[in-house]
């Protein structure tokens, strides 16, 4: 994966997390309905998993290079 | 040179197949970790942040609500308990880990001898199966929710789940067991990916639930928290909990890892002992924020169900997550249970392997998986999960306490540390007395007020003990003190006897 693509993936992932928490805040303040909140939560989840899986590396203890 | 001296020499121990098998399993980490394999803060912060958001957080937060704690108990009690847990990691576990750089298995082996280590491993495997079962149960509630199958409601006397629910639990359990058999490297990667997202779901679910409880602005929160969430009144059939229980549960629930020293296995890779403080990220995300948020979700679900005319709402992880965060919440429940059940089951299989001669790893892991599935199908396991966690913590903590005492106190008392290793003993009777004695005393002090068959103890105990009404959650310090006192006194006796046996002038 190129550096630019990795940056893009990280950005999408962080936006996914922000969207998830932001949706919670928004329904708390009454800015959005509960149905919209549920939809945004799913969207945030897809954004996170769809991008984080490419740049978060598995590196068990004791196996560092 | 110093490292070479630490390499364990036990070759003169008489042959014993079970001991040899156990040693063989842990052979690869028999030597201390070398300097070039040490890690910095970032690794430990990430590890603790990800490992302490598990499926069981969806159970323990609601249990505090149902046991009638107040908002003060939760916010201050959990903060104190988690702080004590972090200090235990940082000041007790990590300093020894970075000095010795050995796994818990070899640490216990050195002071307790191989037989007690085998016993420790076997019992630990059973507890791990129960915990993995609780996690599979959590995941199953979410899958059952999607499938339209009602999860058992223990409050409604559902002692056994429906056949359809059992079928789902078996399917989830089989997937977990198969993945554990195949090796969990890929799943470990996926668990690492899921970890940062799960706290966000807890936080969002908590915030969304506050709205449905009538909190319109932050200033409303404390009043609603005391009136509708942590009301101070236990639900019907539940024991009343208070401040001490919150402190005790937060401190106890990982006690086998910190005061019980199991995490020396992790911190042996740390560059500095101060990295023990990275446990704060796990505790205050997983056992503070997540417990508070899951408690809020539980209360919101209960209030909504009661308003809809349901007499005994079925509070389970699947229902509260669906109510609070929709399908994303359900996915979170499945992943929180699944990703933690898998490594737990893998470790249980590893520990069971020593007691099953000539069984292959896959067969042992499947056997552990079968035990896990049975546990997952018993609703009482999750209903009493806080008690199970307390029992298991207090049971396994003493051996870790002995590591601490052997390392720091014995040399100052003129005692020989790691005496079992030094004398090549198959078992250390001071460790056995301290370990089992501490748990037995603490259990009996609790049982005399809880179970009719132990009430007679009140008539034979001294008045101050008969008047002492112990709760399991409040037994951390007494258990630790009793364990180290018994172990130290017995070690004095053992080593004094050993000195007498030596020819004059020779020191052991």
XYZ file of C-alpha atoms in Angstrom:
573
model
C 0.000 0.000 0.000
C 1.352 3.429 -0.958
C 1.864 6.135 1.651
C -0.945 8.291 0.204
C -3.366 5.376 0.196
C -2.476 4.538 3.786
C -3.088 8.159 4.812
C -6.443 8.049 3.041
C -7.376 4.803 4.798
C -6.404 6.219 8.172
C -8.443 9.352 7.513
C -11.541 7.336 6.578
C -11.095 5.160 9.670
C -10.804 8.156 12.006
C -13.832 9.777 10.390
C -15.725 6.533 11.004
C -14.893 6.670 14.710
C -15.764 10.373 14.878
C -19.053 9.690 13.122
C -19.939 6.966 15.643
C -19.285 9.139 18.692
C -20.721 12.233 16.964
C -23.956 10.380 16.238
C -24.286 9.599 19.948
C -23.761 13.265 20.854
C -26.202 14.368 18.174
C -29.032 12.146 19.374
C -28.295 13.269 22.950
C -28.694 16.917 21.981
C -31.788 16.111 19.937
C -30.180 17.152 16.650
C -31.027 13.837 14.963
C -33.625 11.110 15.470
C -32.854 7.700 16.936
C -33.370 6.075 13.512
C -30.841 8.417 11.894
C -28.472 7.715 14.762
C -28.737 3.951 14.175
C -28.016 4.488 10.481
C -24.976 6.684 11.194
C -23.652 4.092 13.627
C -23.723 1.449 10.898
C -22.061 3.871 8.469
C -19.338 4.674 11.016
C -18.775 0.958 11.556
C -18.413 0.275 7.823
C -16.002 3.205 7.419
C -13.856 1.968 10.303
C -13.664 -1.708 9.407
C -13.491 -1.047 5.669
C -10.289 0.952 6.110
C -8.649 0.042 9.455
C -8.182 -3.585 8.461
C -5.628 -2.449 5.857
C -3.312 -0.411 8.092
C -3.590 -1.894 11.585
C -0.925 -4.570 11.672
C -0.875 -7.741 13.750
C 2.392 -7.880 15.667
C 2.361 -10.252 18.664
C 4.803 -9.564 21.489
C 8.153 -11.227 20.978
C 7.922 -11.191 17.188
C 9.105 -7.686 16.422
C 11.612 -7.284 13.645
C 25.989 -13.389 32.164
C 23.270 -12.233 34.510
C 20.701 -13.484 32.069
C 22.365 -16.846 31.830
C 22.171 -17.144 35.605
C 18.443 -16.679 35.471
C 17.903 -19.572 33.098
C 16.092 -22.195 35.071
C 17.790 -25.447 35.820
C 15.376 -28.163 36.816
C 16.856 -31.114 35.003
C 17.422 -33.045 38.231
C 13.727 -33.198 39.008
C 12.611 -36.827 38.960
C 10.877 -37.746 35.708
C 7.171 -37.117 35.768
C 5.259 -37.241 32.491
C 2.688 -34.573 33.371
C 5.413 -32.177 34.518
C 7.535 -32.862 31.453
C 4.580 -32.254 29.158
C 3.808 -28.949 30.863
C 7.452 -27.872 30.680
C 7.553 -28.808 27.005
C 4.541 -26.584 26.301
C 6.279 -23.560 27.801
C 9.781 -24.516 26.712
C 10.003 -21.735 24.150
C 9.721 -19.017 26.788
C 11.892 -20.644 29.384
C 14.643 -18.046 29.062
C 14.292 -14.393 30.055
C 13.336 -11.987 27.253
C 16.402 -10.471 25.613
C 17.067 -6.700 25.405
C 16.412 -6.542 21.656
C 12.817 -7.716 22.090
C 11.619 -4.997 24.450
C 8.733 -2.647 23.668
C 7.821 0.939 24.516
C 4.761 2.721 25.912
C 2.731 2.672 22.676
C 2.606 -1.128 22.541
C 1.366 -1.525 26.094
C -1.146 1.306 25.873
C -2.600 -0.257 22.698
C -2.583 -3.726 24.234
C -4.376 -2.726 27.437
C -6.835 -0.492 25.616
C -7.838 -3.366 23.350
C -7.805 -6.292 25.799
C -10.048 -4.814 28.450
C -13.128 -4.091 26.368
C -14.720 -7.526 26.314
C -18.174 -9.015 25.992
C -18.389 -9.236 29.759
C -18.456 -5.406 30.061
C -22.024 -5.708 28.736
C -22.832 -7.839 31.786
C -20.904 -6.253 34.660
C -22.178 -2.685 34.107
C -25.845 -3.821 34.157
C -25.184 -6.057 37.188
C -24.160 -2.984 39.207
C -27.415 -1.303 38.187
C -29.465 -4.346 39.207
C -27.633 -4.636 42.540
C -28.768 -1.151 43.494
C -25.589 0.915 43.741
C -25.834 4.726 43.766
C -24.333 7.059 41.158
C -21.687 8.115 43.710
C -20.801 4.446 44.315
C -20.304 3.903 40.607
C -18.401 7.048 39.691
C -16.180 7.248 42.785
C -16.086 3.558 43.771
C -15.114 2.355 40.308
C -12.539 5.166 40.027
C -10.945 4.095 43.330
C -11.069 0.377 42.448
C -9.595 0.921 39.011
C -6.896 3.184 40.451
C -5.974 0.430 42.910
C -5.841 -2.043 40.017
C -3.521 0.257 38.022
C -1.269 0.762 41.055
C -1.181 -3.009 41.578
C -0.008 -3.493 37.994
C 2.504 -0.660 38.151
C 3.957 -1.200 41.612
C 3.632 -4.953 42.144
C 3.537 -6.747 38.801
C 5.634 -4.688 36.356
C 8.733 -4.128 38.569
C 9.230 -7.876 39.058
C 8.401 -8.575 35.407
C 11.152 -6.268 34.090
C 13.722 -7.567 36.581
C 13.100 -11.286 36.042
C 11.673 -11.211 32.494
C 10.054 -14.653 32.908
C 6.491 -15.861 32.336
C 4.071 -16.479 35.202
C 4.405 -20.196 34.547
C 8.145 -20.199 35.301
C 7.791 -17.773 38.198
C 5.283 -20.063 39.927
C 7.314 -23.115 38.974
C 10.354 -21.683 40.763
C 8.631 -21.048 44.070
C 5.825 -23.619 44.198
C 7.360 -26.555 42.354
C 6.000 -28.406 39.305
C 3.098 -30.234 40.984
C 1.416 -27.082 42.272
C 2.050 -25.465 38.901
C 0.179 -28.311 37.179
C -2.687 -27.895 39.661
C -2.699 -24.138 39.025
C -2.804 -24.703 35.252
C -5.608 -27.284 35.405
C -7.855 -25.200 37.642
C -7.098 -22.082 35.638
C -8.188 -23.916 32.478
C -11.597 -24.695 33.997
C -12.121 -21.070 34.977
C -11.042 -19.926 31.511
C -13.677 -22.244 29.992
C -16.339 -20.644 32.207
C -15.242 -17.150 31.198
C -15.116 -18.108 27.514
C -18.614 -19.555 27.981
C -19.824 -16.238 29.396
C -18.387 -14.486 26.337
C -20.039 -16.927 23.932
C -23.291 -16.372 25.823
C -22.899 -12.621 25.222
C -22.343 -13.086 21.484
C -25.251 -15.529 21.285
C -27.701 -12.974 22.734
C -26.886 -10.701 19.793
C -27.200 -13.429 17.146
C -30.448 -14.623 18.777
C -31.774 -11.061 18.685
C -31.266 -10.924 14.907
C -32.725 -14.433 14.483
C -35.805 -13.472 16.475
C -35.102 -16.026 19.206
C -35.759 -14.883 22.774
C -32.729 -15.154 25.064
C -33.285 -16.768 28.478
C -34.340 -14.344 31.204
C -32.845 -15.602 34.467
C -34.887 -13.062 36.448
C -37.958 -14.769 35.006
C -36.733 -18.176 36.244
C -35.454 -19.271 32.818
C -32.908 -21.749 34.168
C -32.444 -23.464 30.795
C -32.567 -21.730 27.386
C -34.893 -22.807 24.577
C -33.691 -25.409 22.074
C -33.428 -22.761 19.357
C -31.215 -20.591 21.600
C -29.053 -23.581 22.516
C -28.641 -24.350 18.802
C -27.399 -20.799 18.176
C -25.052 -20.981 21.187
C -23.652 -24.291 19.898
C -23.135 -22.777 16.438
C -21.343 -19.721 17.876
C -19.322 -21.951 20.221
C -18.306 -24.307 17.424
C -17.068 -21.371 15.318
C -15.069 -20.065 18.289
C -13.650 -23.535 19.019
C -12.728 -24.197 15.377
C -10.961 -20.857 15.095
C -9.065 -21.636 18.288
C -8.079 -25.049 16.877
C -6.896 -23.520 13.615
C -4.779 -20.952 15.485
C -5.983 -17.482 16.219
C -3.407 -15.252 14.524
C -5.891 -13.893 11.973
C -8.545 -13.430 14.611
C -6.027 -11.712 16.881
C -5.437 -9.263 14.043
C -9.169 -8.735 13.624
C -9.556 -8.232 17.400
C -6.883 -5.549 17.215
C -8.782 -3.838 14.393
C -12.083 -3.968 16.299
C -10.607 -2.668 19.558
C -10.616 1.116 18.918
C -14.166 1.013 17.556
C -15.797 -0.792 20.484
C -15.284 1.951 23.121
C -16.864 4.396 20.655
C -19.976 2.207 20.491
C -20.181 2.055 24.293
C -19.825 5.853 24.488
C -22.348 6.532 21.723
C -24.804 3.984 23.168
C -24.514 5.583 26.594
C -25.110 9.070 25.237
C -28.065 7.960 23.120
C -29.577 6.154 26.110
C -29.273 9.263 28.275
C -31.565 11.044 25.846
C -34.212 8.339 26.206
C -33.921 8.595 30.014
C -34.859 12.280 29.824
C -31.435 13.912 30.135
C -31.715 17.013 27.966
C -28.627 18.889 29.154
C -25.536 17.921 31.165
C -26.934 19.567 34.308
C -29.802 17.031 34.308
C -27.433 14.114 34.419
C -26.748 13.667 38.135
C -30.424 13.818 39.132
C -31.457 11.323 36.427
C -28.484 9.087 37.257
C -29.671 8.769 40.876
C -33.379 8.535 40.076
C -33.409 6.221 37.068
C -30.044 4.495 36.633
C -28.103 3.866 39.853
C -31.044 4.266 42.202
C -29.515 2.804 45.356
C -32.266 0.163 45.477
C -31.495 -3.410 44.455
C -33.909 -5.097 42.089
C -36.036 -7.950 43.407
C -33.936 -11.027 44.204
C -30.598 -9.156 44.052
C -28.160 -8.541 46.919
C -27.707 -4.863 47.811
C -24.312 -3.556 46.658
C -22.630 -0.322 47.739
C -19.434 1.705 47.493
C -17.188 -1.096 48.740
C -18.579 -3.525 46.179
C -17.772 -1.125 43.343
C -14.230 -0.644 44.653
C -13.846 -4.391 45.223
C -15.237 -5.487 41.853
C -13.037 -3.066 39.883
C -9.965 -4.104 41.863
C -10.803 -7.817 41.933
C -11.915 -8.511 38.417
C -8.356 -8.616 37.039
C -6.594 -9.455 40.263
C -5.122 -12.673 38.885
C -3.369 -10.486 36.290
C -1.967 -7.771 38.604
C -1.632 -8.920 42.242
C -1.771 -12.508 40.987
C 1.138 -11.567 38.665
C -0.159 -13.319 35.510
C 0.773 -10.207 33.523
C 4.477 -10.614 34.258
C 4.174 -12.654 31.051
C 3.293 -9.417 29.204
C 5.407 -6.903 31.099
C 8.552 -9.000 30.716
C 8.672 -7.292 27.305
C 8.513 -3.774 28.820
C 11.531 -1.475 28.676
C 10.699 0.083 32.053
C 8.584 -0.903 35.042
C 6.741 2.442 34.766
C 4.957 0.993 31.731
C 2.743 -0.805 34.235
C 0.831 2.476 34.380
C -0.314 1.857 30.783
C -2.909 -0.454 32.372
C -4.807 2.761 33.199
C -5.930 2.906 29.562
C -7.508 -0.541 29.819
C -9.090 0.046 33.198
C -10.528 3.497 32.639
C -11.798 2.702 29.134
C -13.026 -0.849 29.733
C -13.854 -1.051 33.412
C -14.917 2.548 33.993
C -16.325 4.178 30.871
C -17.704 0.919 29.404
C -19.274 -0.230 32.700
C -20.866 3.195 33.232
C -22.162 3.319 29.646
C -23.485 -0.253 29.700
C -25.200 0.572 33.018
C -26.878 3.572 31.393
C -27.934 1.421 28.414
C -29.327 -1.206 30.784
C -31.361 1.380 32.718
C -32.712 2.965 29.524
C -33.769 -0.441 28.200
C -35.414 -1.381 31.517
C -37.299 1.942 31.747
C -38.528 1.612 28.138
C -39.625 -2.000 28.602
C -41.359 -1.254 31.901
C -43.161 1.686 30.268
C -44.284 -0.749 27.548
C -45.853 -2.986 30.215
C -43.159 -5.677 30.478
C -43.078 -6.840 34.094
C -39.571 -8.378 34.115
C -37.528 -6.925 31.241
C -35.062 -9.350 29.708
C -31.818 -7.481 30.298
C -29.157 -9.164 28.180
C -26.313 -7.758 26.076
C -28.113 -8.319 22.762
C -31.271 -6.523 23.862
C -29.571 -3.543 25.477
C -27.126 -3.065 22.583
C -29.926 -3.245 19.984
C -31.945 -0.738 21.991
C -29.020 1.662 22.444
C -27.002 1.429 19.247
C -29.018 -0.578 16.720
C -27.301 -3.074 14.440
C -23.881 -1.532 15.095
C -24.498 -2.298 18.773
C -25.310 -5.919 17.934
C -22.117 -6.244 15.891
C -20.215 -4.785 18.842
C -21.734 -7.394 21.173
C -20.852 -10.242 18.808
C -17.283 -9.002 18.359
C -16.746 -8.149 22.030
C -17.745 -11.683 22.987
C -16.161 -13.496 20.074
C -12.754 -11.822 19.942
C -12.167 -12.367 23.659
C -13.661 -15.875 23.849
C -11.200 -17.121 21.242
C -7.863 -16.394 22.953
C -9.434 -17.397 26.267
C -10.366 -20.781 24.855
C -6.958 -21.176 23.223
C -5.261 -20.612 26.605
C -7.687 -23.031 28.268
C -6.789 -25.694 25.699
C -3.100 -25.086 26.324
C -3.577 -25.514 30.072
C -5.780 -28.612 29.665
C -3.244 -30.263 27.395
C -1.003 -31.226 30.304
C -3.688 -33.350 31.929
C -4.653 -35.279 28.812
C -1.907 -37.738 27.904
C -1.286 -38.216 24.194
C -4.248 -36.051 23.161
C -3.530 -33.800 20.227
C -3.867 -30.021 20.616
C -6.960 -29.884 18.400
C -8.715 -32.579 20.454
C -7.916 -30.832 23.729
C -9.104 -27.477 22.409
C -12.326 -29.043 21.150
C -12.821 -30.611 24.586
C -12.316 -27.181 26.196
C -14.738 -25.826 23.576
C -17.371 -28.360 24.633
C -17.019 -27.259 28.267
C -17.267 -23.645 27.079
C -20.471 -24.333 25.129
C -22.077 -26.028 28.132
C -21.149 -23.004 30.275
C -22.581 -20.684 27.606
C -25.939 -22.476 27.845
C -26.255 -21.908 31.603
C -27.889 -18.491 32.156
C -26.774 -18.517 35.800
C -23.126 -18.166 34.706
C -23.718 -14.645 33.424
C -26.226 -13.784 36.149
C -23.579 -14.520 38.799
C -20.603 -13.458 36.703
C -19.469 -10.854 39.245
C -19.355 -13.547 41.942
C -17.542 -15.997 39.656
C -14.976 -13.313 38.842
C -14.522 -12.612 42.564
C -14.067 -16.308 43.423
C -11.575 -16.836 40.639
C -9.636 -13.697 41.494
C -9.276 -14.576 45.152
C -8.451 -18.186 44.368
C -5.586 -17.473 41.976
C -4.183 -14.337 43.596
C -2.107 -15.942 46.422
C 0.491 -17.557 44.140
C 1.194 -14.121 42.674
C 1.483 -12.731 46.189
C 4.177 -15.323 46.881
C 6.181 -14.176 43.846
C 6.107 -10.653 45.317
C 7.140 -11.887 48.773
C 9.856 -14.189 47.451
C 11.384 -11.408 45.423
C 11.192 -8.436 47.787
C 10.738 -9.739 51.335
C 12.456 -13.116 51.698
C 16.031 -11.836 51.189
C 15.401 -9.174 53.879
C 14.141 -11.845 56.282
C 17.145 -14.039 55.647
C 15.022 -16.595 53.802
C 16.012 -18.224 50.517
C 13.778 -17.081 47.661
C 12.464 -19.646 45.188
C 13.230 -22.405 47.669
C 11.455 -25.094 45.625
C 13.748 -24.400 42.674
C 16.779 -24.171 44.938
C 16.097 -27.553 46.559
C 14.539 -29.070 43.413
C 11.352 -29.881 45.262
C 8.360 -31.319 43.426
C 6.040 -29.152 45.481
C 6.351 -26.439 48.083
C 4.188 -27.147 51.118
C 4.390 -23.519 52.370
C 2.970 -22.389 49.006
C 0.204 -25.012 49.232
C -0.712 -23.976 52.790
C -0.625 -20.266 51.939
C -2.590 -20.662 48.708
C -5.336 -23.033 49.790
C -5.351 -21.780 53.403
C -5.953 -18.168 52.397
C -8.813 -19.050 50.075
C -10.397 -21.458 52.570
C -10.287 -18.930 55.422
C -11.735 -16.142 53.249
C -14.422 -18.437 51.869
C -15.476 -19.667 55.320
C -15.619 -16.109 56.700
C -17.961 -15.280 53.822
C -19.911 -18.552 53.861
C -20.738 -18.429 57.609
C -23.144 -15.545 56.912
C -24.336 -16.694 53.491
C -24.967 -20.445 53.582
C -26.965 -22.241 56.343
C -24.611 -25.236 56.313
C -21.756 -22.999 57.526
C -23.702 -21.053 60.187
C -22.317 -23.244 62.964
C -18.964 -21.520 62.468
C -20.323 -18.412 64.210
C -20.692 -20.382 67.447
C -17.092 -21.667 67.466
C -15.254 -18.600 66.148
C -13.874 -15.890 68.479
C -16.376 -13.066 68.941
C -14.515 -10.574 66.734
C -14.537 -13.041 63.821
C -18.145 -14.082 64.381
C -19.072 -10.387 64.230
C -17.026 -9.861 61.074
C -19.442 -9.953 58.149
C -17.242 -10.380 55.100
C -18.254 -9.931 51.512
C -16.223 -11.560 48.798
C -15.590 -8.245 47.076
C -14.086 -6.789 50.226
C -11.629 -9.612 50.818
C -8.728 -8.526 48.628
C -6.475 -7.209 51.378
C -7.394 -9.825 54.021
C -6.806 -12.609 51.464
C -3.433 -11.178 50.431
C -2.294 -10.694 54.039
C -3.434 -14.156 55.163
C -1.741 -15.767 52.149
C 1.640 -14.068 52.653
C 1.530 -14.565 56.437
C 0.875 -18.298 56.131
C 3.455 -18.651 53.366
C 6.156 -16.723 55.236
C 5.637 -18.536 58.569
C 5.606 -21.928 56.843
C 8.717 -20.977 54.844
C 10.541 -20.132 58.086
C 9.636 -23.589 59.402
C 10.592 -25.308 56.145
C 13.932 -23.545 55.763
C 14.826 -23.907 59.456
C 14.249 -27.644 59.109
C 16.292 -27.688 55.923
C 19.240 -25.910 57.606
C 19.254 -28.498 60.415
C 19.567 -31.275 57.855
C 22.730 -29.756 56.322
C 26.221 -30.614 57.560
C 27.653 -27.882 59.835
C 29.239 -24.971 57.974
C 27.293 -25.583 54.770
C 24.708 -22.995 53.870
C 21.973 -23.920 51.403
